[in-house]
PDB file of C-alpha atoms in Angstrom:
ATOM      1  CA  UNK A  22      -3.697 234.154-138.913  1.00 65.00           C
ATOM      2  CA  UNK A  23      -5.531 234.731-135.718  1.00 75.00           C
ATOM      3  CA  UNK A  24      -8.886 232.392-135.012  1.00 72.00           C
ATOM      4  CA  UNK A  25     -11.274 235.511-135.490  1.00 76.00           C
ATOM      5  CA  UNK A  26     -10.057 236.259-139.045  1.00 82.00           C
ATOM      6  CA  UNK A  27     -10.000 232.703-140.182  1.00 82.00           C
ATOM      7  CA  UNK A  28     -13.684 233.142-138.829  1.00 84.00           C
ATOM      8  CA  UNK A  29     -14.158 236.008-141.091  1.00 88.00           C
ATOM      9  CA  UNK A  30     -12.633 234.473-143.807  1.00 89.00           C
ATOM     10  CA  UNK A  31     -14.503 230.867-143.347  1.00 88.00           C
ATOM     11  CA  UNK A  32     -17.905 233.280-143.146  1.00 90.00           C
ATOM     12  CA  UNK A  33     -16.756 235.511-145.807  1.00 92.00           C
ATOM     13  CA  UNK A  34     -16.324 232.189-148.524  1.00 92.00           C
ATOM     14  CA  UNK A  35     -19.209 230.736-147.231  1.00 92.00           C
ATOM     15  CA  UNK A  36     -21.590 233.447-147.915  1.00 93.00           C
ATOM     16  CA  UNK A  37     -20.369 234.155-151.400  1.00 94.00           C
ATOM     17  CA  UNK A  38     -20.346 230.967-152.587  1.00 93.00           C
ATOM     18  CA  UNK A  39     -23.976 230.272-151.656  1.00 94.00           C
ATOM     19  CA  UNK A  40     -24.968 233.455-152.946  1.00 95.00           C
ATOM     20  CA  UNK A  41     -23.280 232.756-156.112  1.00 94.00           C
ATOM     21  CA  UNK A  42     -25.227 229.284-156.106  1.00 94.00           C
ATOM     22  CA  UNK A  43     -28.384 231.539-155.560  1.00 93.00           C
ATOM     23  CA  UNK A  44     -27.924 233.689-158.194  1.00 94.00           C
ATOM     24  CA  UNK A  45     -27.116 230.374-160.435  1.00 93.00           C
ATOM     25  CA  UNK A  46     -30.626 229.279-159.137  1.00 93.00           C
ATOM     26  CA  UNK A  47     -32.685 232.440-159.649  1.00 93.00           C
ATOM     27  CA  UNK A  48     -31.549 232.468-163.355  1.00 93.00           C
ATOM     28  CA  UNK A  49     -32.501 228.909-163.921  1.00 90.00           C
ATOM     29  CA  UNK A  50     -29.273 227.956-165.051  1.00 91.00           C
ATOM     30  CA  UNK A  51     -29.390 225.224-162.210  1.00 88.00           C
ATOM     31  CA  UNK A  52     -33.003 223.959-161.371  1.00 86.00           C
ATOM     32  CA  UNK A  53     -33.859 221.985-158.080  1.00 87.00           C
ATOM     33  CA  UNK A  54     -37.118 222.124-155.919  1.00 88.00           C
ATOM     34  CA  UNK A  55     -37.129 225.226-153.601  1.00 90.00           C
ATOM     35  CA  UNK A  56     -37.279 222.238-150.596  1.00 90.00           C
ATOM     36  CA  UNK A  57     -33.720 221.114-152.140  1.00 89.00           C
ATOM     37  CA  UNK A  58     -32.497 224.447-152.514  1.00 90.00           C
ATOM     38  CA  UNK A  59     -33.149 225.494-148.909  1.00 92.00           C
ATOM     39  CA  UNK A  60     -31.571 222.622-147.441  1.00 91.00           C
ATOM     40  CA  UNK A  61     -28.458 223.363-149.274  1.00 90.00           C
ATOM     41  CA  UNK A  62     -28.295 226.660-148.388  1.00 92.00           C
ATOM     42  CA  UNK A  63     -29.070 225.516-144.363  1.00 93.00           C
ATOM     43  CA  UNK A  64     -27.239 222.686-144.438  1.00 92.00           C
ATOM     44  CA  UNK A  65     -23.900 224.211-145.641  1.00 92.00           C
ATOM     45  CA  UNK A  66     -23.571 226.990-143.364  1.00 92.00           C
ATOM     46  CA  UNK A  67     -24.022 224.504-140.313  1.00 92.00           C
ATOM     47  CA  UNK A  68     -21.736 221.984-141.325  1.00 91.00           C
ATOM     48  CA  UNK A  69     -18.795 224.517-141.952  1.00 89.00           C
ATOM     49  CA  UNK A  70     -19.712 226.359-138.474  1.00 88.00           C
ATOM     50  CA  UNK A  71     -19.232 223.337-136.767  1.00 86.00           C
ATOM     51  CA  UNK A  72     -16.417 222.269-138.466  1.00 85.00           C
ATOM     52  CA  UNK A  73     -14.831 225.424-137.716  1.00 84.00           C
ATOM     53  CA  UNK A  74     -15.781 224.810-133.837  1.00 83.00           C
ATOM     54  CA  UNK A  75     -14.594 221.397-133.917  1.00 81.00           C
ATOM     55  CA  UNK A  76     -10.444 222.178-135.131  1.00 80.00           C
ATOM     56  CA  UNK A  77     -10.386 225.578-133.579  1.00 78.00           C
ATOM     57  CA  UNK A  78     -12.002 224.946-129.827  1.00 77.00           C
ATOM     58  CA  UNK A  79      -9.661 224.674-127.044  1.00 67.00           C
ATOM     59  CA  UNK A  80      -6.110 225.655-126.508  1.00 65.00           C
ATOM     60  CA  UNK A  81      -3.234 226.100-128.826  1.00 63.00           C
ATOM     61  CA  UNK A  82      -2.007 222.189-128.739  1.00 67.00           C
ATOM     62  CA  UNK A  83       0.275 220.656-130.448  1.00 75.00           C
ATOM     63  CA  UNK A  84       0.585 219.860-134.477  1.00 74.00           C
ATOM     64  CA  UNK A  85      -0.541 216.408-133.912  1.00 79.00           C
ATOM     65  CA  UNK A  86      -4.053 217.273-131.662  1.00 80.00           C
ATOM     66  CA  UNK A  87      -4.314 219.906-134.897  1.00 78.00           C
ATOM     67  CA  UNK A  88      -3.974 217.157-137.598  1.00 79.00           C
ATOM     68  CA  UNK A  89      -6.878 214.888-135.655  1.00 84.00           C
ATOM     69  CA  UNK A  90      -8.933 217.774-135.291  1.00 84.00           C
ATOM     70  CA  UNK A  91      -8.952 218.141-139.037  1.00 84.00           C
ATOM     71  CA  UNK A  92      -9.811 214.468-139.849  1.00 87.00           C
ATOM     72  CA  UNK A  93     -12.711 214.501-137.174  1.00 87.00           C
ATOM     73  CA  UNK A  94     -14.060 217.254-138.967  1.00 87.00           C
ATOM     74  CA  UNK A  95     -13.718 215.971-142.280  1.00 88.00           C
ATOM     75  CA  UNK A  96     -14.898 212.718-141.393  1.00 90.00           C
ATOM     76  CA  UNK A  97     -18.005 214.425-139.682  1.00 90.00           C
ATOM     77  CA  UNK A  98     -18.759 216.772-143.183  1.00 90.00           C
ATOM     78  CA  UNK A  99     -18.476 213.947-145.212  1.00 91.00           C
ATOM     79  CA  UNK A 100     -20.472 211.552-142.971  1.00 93.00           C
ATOM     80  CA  UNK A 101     -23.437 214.229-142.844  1.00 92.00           C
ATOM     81  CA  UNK A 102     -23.508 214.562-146.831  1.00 92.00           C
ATOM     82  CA  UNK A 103     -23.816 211.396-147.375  1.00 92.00           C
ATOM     83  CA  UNK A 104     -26.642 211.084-145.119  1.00 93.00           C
ATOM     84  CA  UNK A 105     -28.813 213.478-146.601  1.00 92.00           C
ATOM     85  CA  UNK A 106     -27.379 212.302-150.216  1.00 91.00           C
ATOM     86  CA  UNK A 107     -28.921 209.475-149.145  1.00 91.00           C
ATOM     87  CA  UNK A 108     -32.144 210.618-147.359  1.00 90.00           C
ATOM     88  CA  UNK A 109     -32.688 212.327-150.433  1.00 89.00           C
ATOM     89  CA  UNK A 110     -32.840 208.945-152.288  1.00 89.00           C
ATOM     90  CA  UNK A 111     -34.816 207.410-150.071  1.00 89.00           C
ATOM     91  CA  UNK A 112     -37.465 210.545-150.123  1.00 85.00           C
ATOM     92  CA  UNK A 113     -36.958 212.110-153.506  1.00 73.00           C
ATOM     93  CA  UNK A 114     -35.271 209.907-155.750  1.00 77.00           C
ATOM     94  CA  UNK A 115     -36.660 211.817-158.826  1.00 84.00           C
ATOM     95  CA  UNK A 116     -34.143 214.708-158.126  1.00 83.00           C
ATOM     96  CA  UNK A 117     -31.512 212.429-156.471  1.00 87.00           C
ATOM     97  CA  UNK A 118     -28.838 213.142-159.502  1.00 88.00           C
ATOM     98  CA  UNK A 119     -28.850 217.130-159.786  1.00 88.00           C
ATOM     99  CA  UNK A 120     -29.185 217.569-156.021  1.00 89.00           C
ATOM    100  CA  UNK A 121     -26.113 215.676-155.503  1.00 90.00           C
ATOM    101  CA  UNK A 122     -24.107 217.372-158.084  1.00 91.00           C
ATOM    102  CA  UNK A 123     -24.932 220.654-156.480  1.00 91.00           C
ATOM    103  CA  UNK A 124     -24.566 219.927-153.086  1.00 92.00           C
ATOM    104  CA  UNK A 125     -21.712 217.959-153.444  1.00 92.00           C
ATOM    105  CA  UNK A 126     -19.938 220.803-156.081  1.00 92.00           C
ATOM    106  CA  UNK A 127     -20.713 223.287-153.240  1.00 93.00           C
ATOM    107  CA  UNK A 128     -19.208 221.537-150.479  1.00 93.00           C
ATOM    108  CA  UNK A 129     -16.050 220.803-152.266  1.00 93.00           C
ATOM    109  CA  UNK A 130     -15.849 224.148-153.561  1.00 93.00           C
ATOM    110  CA  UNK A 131     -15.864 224.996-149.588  1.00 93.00           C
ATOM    111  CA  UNK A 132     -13.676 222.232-148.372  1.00 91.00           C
ATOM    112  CA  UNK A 133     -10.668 223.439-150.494  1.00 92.00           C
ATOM    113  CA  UNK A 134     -11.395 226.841-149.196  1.00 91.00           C
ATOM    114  CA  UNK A 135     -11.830 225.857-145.551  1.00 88.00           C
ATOM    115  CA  UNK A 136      -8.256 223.526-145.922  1.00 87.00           C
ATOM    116  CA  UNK A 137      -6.746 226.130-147.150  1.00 89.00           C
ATOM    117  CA  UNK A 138      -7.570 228.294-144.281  1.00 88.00           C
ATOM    118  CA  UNK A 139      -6.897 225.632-141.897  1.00 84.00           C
ATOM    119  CA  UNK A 140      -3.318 224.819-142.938  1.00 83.00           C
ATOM    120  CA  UNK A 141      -2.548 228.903-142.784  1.00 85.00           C
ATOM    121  CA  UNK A 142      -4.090 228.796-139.379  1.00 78.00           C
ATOM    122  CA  UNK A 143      -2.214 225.394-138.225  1.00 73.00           C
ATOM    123  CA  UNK A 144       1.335 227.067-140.073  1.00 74.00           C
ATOM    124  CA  UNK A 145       0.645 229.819-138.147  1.00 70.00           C
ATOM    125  CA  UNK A 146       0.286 228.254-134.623  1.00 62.00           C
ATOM    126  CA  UNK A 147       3.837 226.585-134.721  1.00 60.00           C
TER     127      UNK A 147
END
């Protein structure tokens, strides 16, 4: 797999997943504040962007440089959620449970997409 279509692919998941979480929203089958909502729906798209930039920047290096890509950009999604998990206590503690269940449901549903992608892309460079 070639960087641009693990692009593609990363882009591709992303964007049906949150329009899947959309359409969950728009039927009221989930309910959050439109405020929550958005920042889901910005949020998401920004982390897995960057975590894309962060493992597949630079030069084809070897499997360890790879491997400690991957954990810095783990470690830098999971850092951010729980920041705004927990800015979201501090500002709206009301709606602290459901927005963490759906922004945390989202983001794993992406992360075993993304490490999927990833380790095709990594088995691919050898």
């Amino acid at each position: 797999m070639k960087k641009n279509s693990y692009f593609l692919y990363l882009m591709s998941a992303v964007s049906i997943v949150l329009v899947a979480y959309g359409l969950l929203h728009a039927l009221h089958l989930i309910q959050l504040p439109m405020k929550l909502f958005l920042l889901v729906n910005i949020v998401i798209p920004v982390l897995f962007i960057g975590g894309a930039a962060i493992v597949t920047v630079g030069k084809k290096k070897n499997p360890e440089s790879f491997a400690q890509r991957f954990m810095l950009m783990t470690t830098f999604q999971l850092l951010t959620i729980l920041s705004i998990i927990a800015a979201i206590w501090y500002k709206a503690n009301i709606h602290l449970k459901s927005f963490g269940l759906q922004f945390v449901s989202v983001f794993v549903v992406l992360m075993i997409f993304h490490s999927l992608l990833l380790i095709r892309l990594g088995a691919e460079e050898k």
